[in-house]
Structure formats: C-alpha cells, structure tokens
Amino acid sequence: MPTITLKLVTIVTERILEHRLLQLLTDAGAKGYTLTQATGKGSRGVRASEWEGPDTRIESLVSAEVAQAIVDRVADQFFEHYAVIVYVQDAEVVRGTKYI
Amino acid sequence: MPTITLKLVTIVTERILEHRLLQLLTDAGAKGYTLTQATGKGSRGVRASEWEGPDTRIESLVSAEVAQAIVDRVADQFFEHYAVIVYVQDAEVVRGTKYI
Amino acid sequence: MPTITLKLVTIVTERILEHRLLQLLTDAGAKGYTLTQATGKGSRGVRASEWEGPDTRIESLVSAEVAQAIVDRVADQFFEHYAVIVYVQDAEVVRGTKYI
Amino acid sequence: MENLDVLVANLLSPIILAFVLGAVASLVRSDLRLPDSIYSALSIYLLLAIGLKGGVELNKTPFAEFVGPALLTLALGVITPITSYNVLRRLGRIDRVNAAAIAAHYGSVSAVTFIVAITFGTMTGAVAEGFMPALVAILEVPAIVVALMIAFTRSKRAGSWKDALHEVLTGRSVVRWVGGLLIGRVVGPEGFAPVEPFFVGGFQGALALFLLEMGIVAARRLQDLRGVGAFLVGFGIVVPILHGLLAVWLGGWAGLSLAGSAVLGAMVSSASYIAAPAAVRIALPEANPTFYLTASLGITFPFNVTLGVPLYFTFAEWLVG
Amino acid sequence: MENLDVLVANLLSPIILAFVLGAVASLVRSDLRLPDSIYSALSIYLLLAIGLKGGVELNKTPFAEFVGPALLTLALGVITPITSYNVLRRLGRIDRVNAAAIAAHYGSVSAVTFIVAITFGTMTGAVAEGFMPALVAILEVPAIVVALMIAFTRSKRAGSWKDALHEVLTGRSVVRWVGGLLIGRVVGPEGFAPVEPFFVGGFQGALALFLLEMGIVAARRLQDLRGVGAFLVGFGIVVPILHGLLAVWLGGWAGLSLAGSAVLGAMVSSASYIAAPAAVRIALPEANPTFYLTASLGITFPFNVTLGVPLYFTFAEWLVG
Amino acid sequence: MENLDVLVANLLSPIILAFVLGAVASLVRSDLRLPDSIYSALSIYLLLAIGLKGGVELNKTPFAEFVGPALLTLALGVITPITSYNVLRRLGRIDRVNAAAIAAHYGSVSAVTFIVAITFGTMTGAVAEGFMPALVAILEVPAIVVALMIAFTRSKRAGSWKDALHEVLTGRSVVRWVGGLLIGRVVGPEGFAPVEPFFVGGFQGALALFLLEMGIVAARRLQDLRGVGAFLVGFGIVVPILHGLLAVWLGGWAGLSLAGSAVLGAMVSSASYIAAPAAVRIALPEANPTFYLTASLGITFPFNVTLGVPLYFTFAEWLVG
Ligand SMILES: Nc1ncnc2c1ncn2[C@@H]1O[C@H](COP(=O)(O)O)[C@@H](O)[C@H]1O
Ligand SMILES: Nc1ncnc2c1ncn2[C@@H]1O[C@H](COP(=O)(O)O)[C@@H](O)[C@H]1O
Ligand SMILES: Nc1ncnc2c1ncn2[C@@H]1O[C@H](COP(=O)(O)O)[C@@H](O)[C@H]1O
Ligand code: NA
Ligand code: NA
Ligand code: NA
C-alpha cells in the first residue's frame, strides 16, 4: 500500500489550554488529533493545574506547511507565559491525503 | 551500546477493536506492544464507544517487513468502516533483535 | 521560527521503577520529561506491578550525547531483570536550546 | 390534574433535575464531567445493586407468578425489533443495514430507564414486582440477535456475527446484571442484609450522580440532531410510546400489577445504549453510529426519563381504573 | 481553657487527622495518593451535597432573614480583594500582576474550608444557618472579577479577560455549587429525602478521604515555601485572620447566629484554590503560580482548617458572650 | 455437619460470590473490570476503615490484654518466613533468591484475607477482639525484612536493600493501615461517630465490589499455573494450612478468644500481595514474579477466602470445645 510522509506534531501543555490549542490546530489546518493525558516536569516548577490533574499531550498528523504554521503560532502565543513544548517528527501514513 | 533501526508503528482506534488489532499485530509478527488510552477527533464525527470511554493508542516496535504487513492488514480490514489511523516512524533501539 | 534537531528518548517500564528512572534521566542531563500511563506486553509474562496498575511511558527531549548516556545507563542497570524498553527518535524542536 | 401532578413529581425529582443540570452544563460548555472511571464504577454499582435486589426477590416469587410476565417479555423482545425495522424501512426509507442497527437498539432495553421507572414508582407509592430486574435480563439480548439476523440473512456482511454475539453475552452490561441476579438468588434475604446499606442506602444518590453525567452525554449527542433528519427524531419519540403503551396493556393482561405494567412499558419502550451499540459496531460496522446513538441517547432516553415514564404510569392507572 | 478544648477538638477530629496523615505521608515520600479521578469525584460529591442541603434549607428561609447576610457577603467579596491587593502592593512591594492574582484568591472562597467550618460547628453543637452554602456561592465570583479588573484597568494584558470570565462562571466549582443549590431549592425536603442517605450519611467520611489527599497536596506545595519569601508566608496567615475576624464581627451585626458568624469568618478568611487559579491562569498568565498556589494551598488552607476555624468560633463566642 | 454449614455460609455469602463472579467473568473473557482508580480507591477505603476501627478499639483495650497476642504475632512474623524458606529450599529445591522472595510473601499478611475472616466471624456471630487490626500491622513488615535478610546475607545482590525497606515502610499498604490505627486511637469512639456511617455502613458492600475485582485478577493469575509447577501449587495450599492451624492453636494459648484465634490463623496463613511484591521487586529483581504472584494471588488467596477461613474457625471451635 502506498504511503506518504507527513509531519507528526506533538504538543504537551497545561490542561487549561487544551481548548485553545485545539482551536489553534483547527485554524492552522489540522484535520484531526489524538489526545492523551500526561504529567511532566520542565523548566517551570509549578503550574496552576498541576495539583488538580494531568497535562494534555496532543498529536496531530499534518502536512509540512501546516506543521510549520502550528509551531509558529504556538511559539508566538504560548511560549512566553505557559508550560508548553512542541516538536515535529516525520511519519509515514497510508492514505495520507485524508489528513492534509 | 550498538543500536539498530526498527519501525515504530502507531495505531489509534476505537477501544472496541483493541482485541482484534492486538491479534492482528501478533499474527503479523509483532513481539510486543504498548497501549495508552487516548481520545481524539478525525474524519468521523461519532463513534460507538465515544461516550463510553477512551480510544486505544497502540505502539509496536517491529522490523520493516512486519511494519508493512501490519499497515497493509489494518488498511485492508478496518479502514473502510472504523475510526482508525496508522503511521510508521523510524526508531533506534538497543538490543533491538529482541523485538524482531 | 528556527528549529534544531534533538533526540526524543522513549522508555516504557514498570511503575515501580519510575522514581529510579527519572533520577537516572536527571543525572544523565535531561532537563525535562513527559509521563503517560501505559500497559503492554513484551517478552516477560508477568510483572509485579502488573495487576496493580499501569506501566509508565517516559519521553524526554535531549541532545544526542545525553540520549546516548540515557540509553547506556538504562541498558546497563535495568535490562537484565526488569521489563523495560528504550528507543530513540529524531525530533525538530523550536527554541530547542532550552532542552539541552 | 392528578396526572399532571405525577408528571411534575417526576420532573422535579432530584434524579431528573440532576439530568437536567448535566444537560445545561454541557450546553453552556462547562467542564463539569465525571471522570470516566467514576462513570463506569457507578454503572457497575447500579446494575449490580438492581440485579442483587431482583435476585433476592426472585427467591420469594412462586414460579407460576413469574412465568407469564417472563414469556411476555421474551415475546416483546422478539417483536419490537421487527416492528422497529419495518417502520424504519417502509416509512423512513432507511437502508437495510442502518434500519437493522437502529432496530437492535429499540428492541433491547436501557437499564437506566428501567431504574428511573422503578424509582419513580417507589416515589409515588406504586411498587413494582420484585422480579422485574429478571425481566430486564430477558429483554436485553433477544432483540439484538433478531435485528442482527435480519441484517445478516438479507445479505453478506463485513462484520463478524460471532464476535458480536460474544460481545453481547460477555459484555459488561449482561454480566453485571445476570451476575447480580444469580448472587441475589443464591444468598437470599439474610445473605443480602449485610451488603444492603451499601447497595440500597446509596442507590438513589448514586443514580442522581449517574444521571448528571448522562445529561452531559445526551446533550452532546443532541448536537448531532441535524445529521439524523426529522424522521428519526419522530421515530425516537413515537415508536417508543407505541411500544410502551402496548407493553403496559399486555403487562396487565399477563398478570402484572399496575406498577409492574408501567415499568414493563418503560423497559420495552426504552432503547439500549450500552449492549446494542457495542454489538452493532462489531456486527454491522457499515451502519452509521450517528443514527443509532443520537436516536437512542439524544432523543429516546431524555424523552423517556422525563415524559415517558409518567405517561406509562398514567396509562396503567387509566387501564385498571 | 474551654477555648483550648475547642482547638483540641478540632485538631483531633478524624477529618483534620486525615489531613495531617496525608501531609506526613507526603513528607516521608509515601506513594499514598488518591487517584485523580477519585479526587475529582469526591470534590463533585462534596460540593453537590453541600449545595443540595443549602438549597433545601433556602426553601425554609424567609427572604428577610437572608437578605442582610447576603448583602454583607457580597460587600465582603468586593472589599477583601481590594484590601489584599493594597497590602500586597504597599507592604509587600509585590508587582501589580502578582498582587492582583493573589488578591483574586484571597477575596474568593475555599469551599473545603467552609465545609470544615460547618462540620466543626456541628460537632461542637453550634449549628450554622441552613442557608450558609448560598452565601458561599455569592462570595466565590465577585472577588475574582474585582481583582482581575484591578489588573486589567491598570495596563494592557496578555491574557483573555473574556475567556477567564467564562472559565469562572462555567467552571466545575460554580456549576456544581449553584446547580446543587437550585436542585435543592426546587425539590425541597421531601424530594431530598430519598437521596439523603447518599449525600448526608457518607458526607463526613468522604470529607476525611478528601482531606487526606488535600494534606498530600498541601505538603507538596509547602516545599515551594522558600520560593515565595517570608512576606507572603506572613500575609497568608495575618490577612486571613484579619478578614476572618472582621467577617465574624460584621456577621453578628447582620443578624447571623454565633455559628453563622464564625462560619462566615472562615469563608471570608479562606483563599480559593479551584476557581481562582483557573481564572487567573487564563487572565493573567504572566503571574507566577508558585506565589498564589503556595500561599493559598500551602499556608492559608492548612492554617485555617487547623487553627483558624476554632479561632473564628472562639471570637464569635467572645463577641456574643 | 455444623461445620459444613459454616463452610456453606461462607461460600454463599455475597462477598465470596462476588469473588466467584469476577473469576467466572474473567474466564469467559468478559470485559467486566473495575477501573484501576476505583480499585485503588476501594483498597484505600477498606484499609483505612479497618485501621480506624482497630484504632478506636485499641483505646478500650488494657495493655495487659494486648501484649501477649502482640508478641505472639511478632514471633510468628519472624518464624513463618523461615519455615517457608526452608520448605521451599529443602522440599521444593527452589533456588535461594526465589525461595526468599516467596517466603517474604508467605510470612507477611494479606489484608483482604484478614478482612474476609473478620467479616465471616461477624456473620456467624463470632466477633474477634477489636484490636486485631493492630496485629495485622505488626505482622506485615517483619516477615519481609527477615526474608530479604536471608537473601542478602547469603550473597551479594543486584537490587537495593535500602530502597526496598523504604518501599515497605512508606508503601500504601502500611501507611494506610498504620495511619488509620493512629487516627482511630487518637479520636476514640466519639470522634469516630460522625465518620462511622461512611466507614462502617458501606464496608461490606465495598468489600464485595473489591472481591469482584480480586476474582478477575486471581483468575487471570491462575492461567500462569502451568508455569509454576506442581510443587508450588501444593506449597500454596499446605503451608498456609499448617501456618494457620499453628497460629490458631498459639492464639488460644496467648489468650485470644475463639474468633480472635481463628482470625489470627487466617492472617498468619495468608500471603501478602501488595507490600511484599513491591518490596521484593525492588530488592530481589532477579526473582521471578510469576512464582510469587501466582502462588500468593492465584492459589493461596482463593483457597483462604473460600475454604481456609471456615477451616480456621472450625479448628478454633474444636480446640476450645
Ligand atoms: N526535555 C523535555 N522532554 C520532554 N518533555 C518535556 C521536556 N521539557 C518539558 N517537557 C514537557 O513540557 C511541559 C512544559 O514544560 P516547561 O514549559 O519547560 O515547564 C512539561 O510539563 C513536560 O511535560
Ligand atoms: N490528522 C490526525 N492526526 C492525529 N490523529 C488523528 C488524525 N486524524 C484522526 N486521528 C485519530 O484517529 C482517530 C480516528 O480517525 P477518523 O477515522 O478519521 O475518525 C481519531 O479519533 C483520532 O484519534
Ligand atoms: N515490540 C514492542 N513494541 C512496543 N512496546 C514493547 C515491545 N516489546 C515490549 N514493549 C513494551 O515494553 C514493556 C516491557 O517489555 P519486556 O521487557 O519485553 O516484557 C512491555 O510491557 C511493553 O509495554
Ligand atoms: Na426496547
Ligand atoms: Na476569602
Ligand atoms: Na502469612
């Protein structure tokens, strides 16, 4: 079965931002996403939601352009004040045109 | 420590298919897998299990041939009617021969 | 936004080792990590914590050297007696210098 | 007048108000949600509790008294998926697979609707027969089998009939209910006494919490209403009423008390949303879940717990009076 | 002497000892923790239970009796964030954003502190007015709005004021509490009776379990104490005492009973750690969570549930006596 | 004859039937499972409840009455891991590490077996001493220490002895139990009264739910039976019986009542499956978990809760009668 290479964008962030980040993904052109609950530690010691529950880990398969747009917007809107991490990887997808 | 490159196959799907997909993995030659609970959104609006609980996210480290077999079978058996996504990535593994 | 390529180290292991592995990560130079709960199957049939709860899946974005150190230490200290899997992937990160 | 009182009594019970609170919270996009694990724990608790109580009561029921209602329930479990299927096919012009899928839901039973009906009866002083939970167990499975048979005999299918049957019979819902019934039957009243505070004392409160979550879920389902079309909305109200009234009438005729007939009406009227969706998803993957879930969870369930249940009680009263 | 008894009675109640057990477990790095889902289920349960009871009691309260305390509570909800802000700015030399963020917490209310106060009163035979839970609902939101207004009127901000307001009003905490109040108000005492065993019988035990977890959380927060500085530690004890004593005094003057005034004191004294952190995180992301969480959760909460609550009761007694 | 009645009473109690239901559900591959978080919440609840009650009772117990049974329990906690180790080494020819690992389990105690024994006694009218839970706390740790000492003194080990001790002493199981005991001891009967409905009323029902899940887990463990060999299966039944009968006999001799001796028998007979596996996994990672978990969870636990407990009671009766 033929595959194409897409970008897998992963974002880990405070649960309180979940709604806003999913909106950002959709606006940037993502067609879907997968969410898992996570906890973690990074450069910020404490965060508001920490004692109340887990962070959110968001994965989305998108085209290279959309990936770039997501990364730029997340960096622009959230990096300064919130606990958030974004990274991008390659992934081979079957019938990948569904996701772009 | 010497590493080898394997394929990391990730599948996100409805929980109701979990048993069948794990069987498919084993039949295709996977030696192990890791499961996490997930939720998500894709091209299908609703799914039967949605309101009842989470989806399943399956990861399996396998050889390139097994990865191909898994992708082909999942596409063949589940793509048409079920909410399912599959993608494949490279991963460096120590003592990777254990997994192939 | 400029990105750099880092290593994403993923470890799946028994929950009982969580503390020790996070210590190992920190000692090896990791600046942060993300944890998710997982279950799984591999070469070992049973493990002590199995019936009591989930495994831990640890992800950490680090430099290539730190990744190598982590993999070596995990292999050295845990491979023989515990259920543990480690693999390494590339990941593009924005403002990645924060993590190295 | 008095009937209106009955309706108001139902609508203003804490249980139904909790359902409404959940629905409203969902509509204003509040993040009020029970964690998944609490939701399934409550569902295990409620099903086991009712099963246990039903099993304890079966102990005291002479077989002769039970056999009539049991056979009637079985018959209704076979008939209602067939009537549903035909209405969907003939009046709704819905394709075979989707019609069979929906019919499986409307032939089977919603345990929570049953519990709301029992609770409503108790509140208004009309206590149904103790063996009613056993009838739920009888009603749950046959309709799913009949509906899947309709789908499978008419054409070759993608899904797995065997897997689906295993799913129905070993699914959570059936195991808890039947397990509870068996345990209750075996331990009898004295054996039940020590666990009674847990399973009876907390019951109504747990039900209120559960319905809070059901309200959230049902309201979310409602947002798909546009996708299902006017016919299915009408179907989700009218067919349950007809099935319900029929069952009330036949229930009285089979020897059930007023309250027993009304509860049977609520059961037969209700649409499954635990056992049936799982089975249908496996056996008929090509059926569209939006149709059957929205109809059963977004339309019929809210209708029944608010208006349907008082209606069946009123009709039962009218029949005997 | 007698006051000491009151203090000891509070410290040796199972509820406070559970809190201490949790804190000790956390300090010896035990893995004793309630699963997240249990924690949130307990919190839903406690808030709904108190809301329901408060709503049922509202039924019986003449409006004239309620209006004075209600207006007083509203006024305190507006005043206390302003006093807090000014103390933080002037005495503590804390920057505007962080001062406003902390002020939002100390103006609002901690539901659990309220519940501990109510429970303490009941234990010592001093039962507060039944409508007190409605006052909590009145106290929760205004302070957050006032504090955010202070921050937003003084400069342009990065966060979203609109999102924050939506978060406060539809947040778990408010929906559960107000939802419970409304349901309780509508169903009245008879409607409440069937769910009473669930929501009343289990209440104190559930509270003990919840405080076990709060102890774990608070002790972990304490480890950040070094990061917040001596001023904030002092602030977290002195300002709550002053707010509390003021509220006790005004409460008696507005017609509240001894127990009612003391509970009002505990409420006003307490610092929010559910509604306020969420709203502040959205509206004022540049504020440092270490400050407001450590102060409210690591200092004020433990102080109030152990020493503060008996203090407000003692002061209320001294005022009337 | 009468003894048979006792056995049947145990087998037909809702608690044991729930265990059987869980096991059957697991064998037919039903997806009936309690969510993990509910499972651990129930376990916290049961341990705290028993600890609290035990602590309250300790209040009333003269030291002289307690000291004999306490010393006996301590002695048995030291002796039983040694007997277990020697049987495993000499008769079973099992290697040192695995023998020590298994011995740690059989020397320590299963809290749930203890609870089933207490409950069984209460059901049949034989109420054990109120301070029995304190004996469980005494029995839990020493055996694990003794068994690990055997393993560590005989050769250098890969695991960490220090980490393991920290794990045992701060592990969930010990903290809950000892924490409950201390709180109960401090608050006494009046302090306990308000939380009693929660911790006592719901106890047996919660235990039934917990055993449902234990049944599922135990049945799954059983599937590894082939991997452990016939010797270990025999060991998992015979050694507990011998330990149990010895403890019943010594218990009577140390001044315990009939019921107290029988419960002591069940405790000493039982094998740990919470504290011991965690400690052994850390201290002796090279030991095979299939051995110790299958034996303690798949063989000894089911044996004790079904047949063992009635046996120890019957033996205790026979001794005094
Ligand atoms: N180096 C890292 N590797 C993996 N995850 C990280 C790393 N640093 C931070 N994170 C995740 O990103 C979240 C926010 O990080 P921060 O903004 O640095 O506090 C943390 O809670 C972690 O879940
Ligand atoms: N573009 C995407 N990126 C990541 N996950 C996706 C994407 N599209 C779909 N998914 C996941 O796959 C599941 C099924 O997708 P679908 O079949 O498109 O409804 C969804 O519930 C998501 O969890
Ligand atoms: N081939 C594999 N692919 C993905 N995860 C695996 C694989 N093998 C093992 N694992 C994970 O690693 C854990 C330990 O594996 P093992 O030590 O082989 O029992 C398992 O519980 C799985 O979660
Ligand atoms: Na039906
Ligand atoms: Na306040
Ligand atoms: Na033992």
PDB file of N, CA and C in Angstrom, chain B residues 12-67:
ATOM      1  N   VAL B  12      -4.119   4.369  16.296  1.00  0.00           N
ATOM      2  CA  VAL B  12      -5.121   4.906  17.223  1.00  0.00           C
ATOM      3  C   VAL B  12      -6.479   4.446  16.729  1.00  0.00           C
ATOM      4  N   THR B  13      -7.264   3.851  17.611  1.00  0.00           N
ATOM      5  CA  THR B  13      -8.531   3.303  17.140  1.00  0.00           C
ATOM      6  C   THR B  13      -9.552   3.181  18.262  1.00  0.00           C
ATOM      7  N   GLU B  14     -10.779   2.813  17.905  1.00  0.00           N
ATOM      8  CA  GLU B  14     -11.858   2.616  18.871  1.00  0.00           C
ATOM      9  C   GLU B  14     -11.515   1.459  19.810  1.00  0.00           C
ATOM     10  N   ARG B  15     -11.869   1.614  21.062  1.00  0.00           N
ATOM     11  CA  ARG B  15     -11.499   0.597  22.034  1.00  0.00           C
ATOM     12  C   ARG B  15     -12.090  -0.770  21.690  1.00  0.00           C
ATOM     13  N   ILE B  16     -13.227  -0.730  21.043  1.00  0.00           N
ATOM     14  CA  ILE B  16     -13.908  -1.974  20.733  1.00  0.00           C
ATOM     15  C   ILE B  16     -13.077  -2.864  19.795  1.00  0.00           C
ATOM     16  N   LEU B  17     -12.150  -2.238  19.067  1.00  0.00           N
ATOM     17  CA  LEU B  17     -11.311  -3.011  18.148  1.00  0.00           C
ATOM     18  C   LEU B  17     -10.016  -3.490  18.798  1.00  0.00           C
ATOM     19  N   GLU B  18      -9.783  -3.114  20.040  1.00  0.00           N
ATOM     20  CA  GLU B  18      -8.486  -3.395  20.665  1.00  0.00           C
ATOM     21  C   GLU B  18      -8.078  -4.862  20.534  1.00  0.00           C
ATOM     22  N   HIS B  19      -8.965  -5.754  20.977  1.00  0.00           N
ATOM     23  CA  HIS B  19      -8.649  -7.186  20.923  1.00  0.00           C
ATOM     24  C   HIS B  19      -8.272  -7.631  19.508  1.00  0.00           C
ATOM     25  N   ARG B  20      -9.075  -7.203  18.551  1.00  0.00           N
ATOM     26  CA  ARG B  20      -8.838  -7.648  17.179  1.00  0.00           C
ATOM     27  C   ARG B  20      -7.522  -7.110  16.628  1.00  0.00           C
ATOM     28  N   LEU B  21      -7.196  -5.874  16.991  1.00  0.00           N
ATOM     29  CA  LEU B  21      -5.950  -5.304  16.476  1.00  0.00           C
ATOM     30  C   LEU B  21      -4.731  -5.935  17.127  1.00  0.00           C
ATOM     31  N   LEU B  22      -4.837  -6.260  18.407  1.00  0.00           N
ATOM     32  CA  LEU B  22      -3.695  -6.901  19.057  1.00  0.00           C
ATOM     33  C   LEU B  22      -3.461  -8.279  18.449  1.00  0.00           C
ATOM     34  N   GLN B  23      -4.563  -8.948  18.123  1.00  0.00           N
ATOM     35  CA  GLN B  23      -4.446 -10.237  17.441  1.00  0.00           C
ATOM     36  C   GLN B  23      -3.751 -10.053  16.093  1.00  0.00           C
ATOM     37  N   LEU B  24      -4.205  -9.028  15.362  1.00  0.00           N
ATOM     38  CA  LEU B  24      -3.604  -8.733  14.057  1.00  0.00           C
ATOM     39  C   LEU B  24      -2.110  -8.475  14.192  1.00  0.00           C
ATOM     40  N   LEU B  25      -1.710  -7.702  15.203  1.00  0.00           N
ATOM     41  CA  LEU B  25      -0.286  -7.426  15.416  1.00  0.00           C
ATOM     42  C   LEU B  25       0.486  -8.718  15.639  1.00  0.00           C
ATOM     43  N   THR B  26      -0.023  -9.528  16.533  1.00  0.00           N
ATOM     44  CA  THR B  26       0.661 -10.781  16.848  1.00  0.00           C
ATOM     45  C   THR B  26       0.772 -11.665  15.608  1.00  0.00           C
ATOM     46  N   ASP B  27      -0.340 -11.765  14.870  1.00  0.00           N
ATOM     47  CA  ASP B  27      -0.323 -12.578  13.645  1.00  0.00           C
ATOM     48  C   ASP B  27       0.696 -12.049  12.638  1.00  0.00           C
ATOM     49  N   ALA B  28       0.830 -10.735  12.577  1.00  0.00           N
ATOM     50  CA  ALA B  28       1.744 -10.152  11.602  1.00  0.00           C
ATOM     51  C   ALA B  28       3.202 -10.278  12.032  1.00  0.00           C
ATOM     52  N   GLY B  29       3.422 -10.683  13.292  1.00  0.00           N
ATOM     53  CA  GLY B  29       4.796 -10.921  13.715  1.00  0.00           C
ATOM     54  C   GLY B  29       5.333  -9.995  14.792  1.00  0.00           C
ATOM     55  N   ALA B  30       4.490  -9.109  15.353  1.00  0.00           N
ATOM     56  CA  ALA B  30       4.970  -8.215  16.415  1.00  0.00           C
ATOM     57  C   ALA B  30       5.237  -9.027  17.676  1.00  0.00           C
ATOM     58  N   LYS B  31       6.308  -8.658  18.389  1.00  0.00           N
ATOM     59  CA  LYS B  31       6.679  -9.404  19.595  1.00  0.00           C
ATOM     60  C   LYS B  31       6.164  -8.732  20.862  1.00  0.00           C
ATOM     61  N   GLY B  32       5.704  -7.496  20.735  1.00  0.00           N
ATOM     62  CA  GLY B  32       5.236  -6.791  21.923  1.00  0.00           C
ATOM     63  C   GLY B  32       4.508  -5.524  21.507  1.00  0.00           C
ATOM     64  N   TYR B  33       3.922  -4.840  22.461  1.00  0.00           N
ATOM     65  CA  TYR B  33       3.238  -3.578  22.160  1.00  0.00           C
ATOM     66  C   TYR B  33       3.029  -2.817  23.447  1.00  0.00           C
ATOM     67  N   THR B  34       2.787  -1.542  23.306  1.00  0.00           N
ATOM     68  CA  THR B  34       2.488  -0.673  24.441  1.00  0.00           C
ATOM     69  C   THR B  34       1.172   0.026  24.160  1.00  0.00           C
ATOM     70  N   LEU B  35       0.271   0.026  25.147  1.00  0.00           N
ATOM     71  CA  LEU B  35      -1.042   0.636  24.959  1.00  0.00           C
ATOM     72  C   LEU B  35      -1.192   1.866  25.845  1.00  0.00           C
ATOM     73  N   THR B  36      -1.763   2.928  25.286  1.00  0.00           N
ATOM     74  CA  THR B  36      -2.171   4.050  26.127  1.00  0.00           C
ATOM     75  C   THR B  36      -3.604   4.425  25.767  1.00  0.00           C
ATOM     76  N   GLN B  37      -4.289   5.038  26.728  1.00  0.00           N
ATOM     77  CA  GLN B  37      -5.648   5.497  26.461  1.00  0.00           C
ATOM     78  C   GLN B  37      -5.586   6.860  25.793  1.00  0.00           C
ATOM     79  N   ALA B  38      -6.473   7.077  24.831  1.00  0.00           N
ATOM     80  CA  ALA B  38      -6.470   8.346  24.120  1.00  0.00           C
ATOM     81  C   ALA B  38      -7.896   8.746  23.784  1.00  0.00           C
ATOM     82  N   THR B  39      -8.070   9.978  23.410  1.00  0.00           N
ATOM     83  CA  THR B  39      -9.315  10.387  22.778  1.00  0.00           C
ATOM     84  C   THR B  39      -8.902  11.155  21.539  1.00  0.00           C
ATOM     85  N   GLY B  40      -9.855  11.486  20.688  1.00  0.00           N
ATOM     86  CA  GLY B  40      -9.416  12.198  19.500  1.00  0.00           C
ATOM     87  C   GLY B  40     -10.559  12.604  18.611  1.00  0.00           C
ATOM     88  N   LYS B  41     -10.182  13.220  17.529  1.00  0.00           N
ATOM     89  CA  LYS B  41     -11.163  13.675  16.554  1.00  0.00           C
ATOM     90  C   LYS B  41     -10.552  13.456  15.190  1.00  0.00           C
ATOM     91  N   GLY B  42     -11.369  12.998  14.266  1.00  0.00           N
ATOM     92  CA  GLY B  42     -10.869  12.787  12.930  1.00  0.00           C
ATOM     93  C   GLY B  42     -11.991  13.031  11.937  1.00  0.00           C
ATOM     94  N   SER B  43     -12.002  12.263  10.860  1.00  0.00           N
ATOM     95  CA  SER B  43     -12.992  12.500   9.822  1.00  0.00           C
ATOM     96  C   SER B  43     -14.391  12.012  10.211  1.00  0.00           C
ATOM     97  N   ARG B  44     -14.468  11.039  11.103  1.00  0.00           N
ATOM     98  CA  ARG B  44     -15.776  10.543  11.533  1.00  0.00           C
ATOM     99  C   ARG B  44     -16.246  11.341  12.740  1.00  0.00           C
ATOM    100  N   GLY B  45     -17.475  11.762  12.687  1.00  0.00           N
ATOM    101  CA  GLY B  45     -17.969  12.564  13.808  1.00  0.00           C
ATOM    102  C   GLY B  45     -18.078  11.741  15.076  1.00  0.00           C
ATOM    103  N   VAL B  46     -18.870  10.712  15.020  1.00  0.00           N
ATOM    104  CA  VAL B  46     -19.255   9.975  16.206  1.00  0.00           C
ATOM    105  C   VAL B  46     -18.670   8.585  16.133  1.00  0.00           C
ATOM    106  N   ARG B  47     -18.332   7.988  17.283  1.00  0.00           N
ATOM    107  CA  ARG B  47     -18.176   6.541  17.224  1.00  0.00           C
ATOM    108  C   ARG B  47     -18.807   5.885  18.434  1.00  0.00           C
ATOM    109  N   ALA B  48     -19.129   4.612  18.235  1.00  0.00           N
ATOM    110  CA  ALA B  48     -19.969   3.903  19.190  1.00  0.00           C
ATOM    111  C   ALA B  48     -19.411   4.004  20.591  1.00  0.00           C
ATOM    112  N   SER B  49     -18.120   3.871  20.711  1.00  0.00           N
ATOM    113  CA  SER B  49     -17.567   3.812  22.047  1.00  0.00           C
ATOM    114  C   SER B  49     -17.288   5.196  22.615  1.00  0.00           C
ATOM    115  N   GLU B  50     -17.467   6.213  21.801  1.00  0.00           N
ATOM    116  CA  GLU B  50     -17.000   7.521  22.213  1.00  0.00           C
ATOM    117  C   GLU B  50     -17.507   7.922  23.594  1.00  0.00           C
ATOM    118  N   TRP B  51     -18.809   7.883  23.777  1.00  0.00           N
ATOM    119  CA  TRP B  51     -19.358   8.418  25.015  1.00  0.00           C
ATOM    120  C   TRP B  51     -19.060   7.486  26.181  1.00  0.00           C
ATOM    121  N   GLU B  52     -18.588   6.303  25.875  1.00  0.00           N
ATOM    122  CA  GLU B  52     -18.390   5.335  26.929  1.00  0.00           C
ATOM    123  C   GLU B  52     -16.975   5.312  27.444  1.00  0.00           C
ATOM    124  N   GLY B  53     -16.057   5.902  26.703  1.00  0.00           N
ATOM    125  CA  GLY B  53     -14.692   5.837  27.197  1.00  0.00           C
ATOM    126  C   GLY B  53     -13.720   6.102  26.097  1.00  0.00           C
ATOM    127  N   PRO B  54     -12.477   5.962  26.406  1.00  0.00           N
ATOM    128  CA  PRO B  54     -11.426   6.405  25.522  1.00  0.00           C
ATOM    129  C   PRO B  54     -11.138   5.436  24.371  1.00  0.00           C
ATOM    130  N   ASP B  55     -10.412   5.960  23.397  1.00  0.00           N
ATOM    131  CA  ASP B  55      -9.835   5.144  22.342  1.00  0.00           C
ATOM    132  C   ASP B  55      -8.568   4.477  22.859  1.00  0.00           C
ATOM    133  N   THR B  56      -8.001   3.639  22.019  1.00  0.00           N
ATOM    134  CA  THR B  56      -6.742   2.998  22.366  1.00  0.00           C
ATOM    135  C   THR B  56      -5.652   3.464  21.405  1.00  0.00           C
ATOM    136  N   ARG B  57      -4.474   3.704  21.954  1.00  0.00           N
ATOM    137  CA  ARG B  57      -3.322   4.060  21.134  1.00  0.00           C
ATOM    138  C   ARG B  57      -2.320   2.938  21.307  1.00  0.00           C
ATOM    139  N   ILE B  58      -2.006   2.251  20.203  1.00  0.00           N
ATOM    140  CA  ILE B  58      -1.140   1.082  20.242  1.00  0.00           C
ATOM    141  C   ILE B  58       0.181   1.430  19.576  1.00  0.00           C
ATOM    142  N   GLU B  59       1.284   1.129  20.242  1.00  0.00           N
ATOM    143  CA  GLU B  59       2.608   1.321  19.642  1.00  0.00           C
ATOM    144  C   GLU B  59       3.329  -0.008  19.616  1.00  0.00           C
ATOM    145  N   SER B  60       3.975  -0.306  18.498  1.00  0.00           N
ATOM    146  CA  SER B  60       4.740  -1.543  18.439  1.00  0.00           C
ATOM    147  C   SER B  60       6.030  -1.332  17.656  1.00  0.00           C
ATOM    148  N   LEU B  61       7.115  -1.782  18.239  1.00  0.00           N
ATOM    149  CA  LEU B  61       8.414  -1.731  17.572  1.00  0.00           C
ATOM    150  C   LEU B  61       8.610  -3.021  16.803  1.00  0.00           C
ATOM    151  N   VAL B  62       8.789  -2.931  15.491  1.00  0.00           N
ATOM    152  CA  VAL B  62       8.889  -4.128  14.662  1.00  0.00           C
ATOM    153  C   VAL B  62       9.883  -3.902  13.531  1.00  0.00           C
ATOM    154  N   SER B  63      10.183  -4.964  12.813  1.00  0.00           N
ATOM    155  CA  SER B  63      11.040  -4.841  11.634  1.00  0.00           C
ATOM    156  C   SER B  63      10.261  -4.169  10.503  1.00  0.00           C
ATOM    157  N   ALA B  64      10.986  -3.715   9.480  1.00  0.00           N
ATOM    158  CA  ALA B  64      10.332  -3.028   8.363  1.00  0.00           C
ATOM    159  C   ALA B  64       9.287  -3.898   7.684  1.00  0.00           C
ATOM    160  N   GLU B  65       9.587  -5.199   7.549  1.00  0.00           N
ATOM    161  CA  GLU B  65       8.627  -6.079   6.854  1.00  0.00           C
ATOM    162  C   GLU B  65       7.354  -6.238   7.672  1.00  0.00           C
ATOM    163  N   VAL B  66       7.535  -6.463   8.957  1.00  0.00           N
ATOM    164  CA  VAL B  66       6.350  -6.618   9.814  1.00  0.00           C
ATOM    165  C   VAL B  66       5.543  -5.332   9.802  1.00  0.00           C
ATOM    166  N   ALA B  67       6.220  -4.191   9.862  1.00  0.00           N
ATOM    167  CA  ALA B  67       5.510  -2.912   9.818  1.00  0.00           C
ATOM    168  C   ALA B  67       4.644  -2.831   8.568  1.00  0.00           C
TER     169      ALA B  67
END
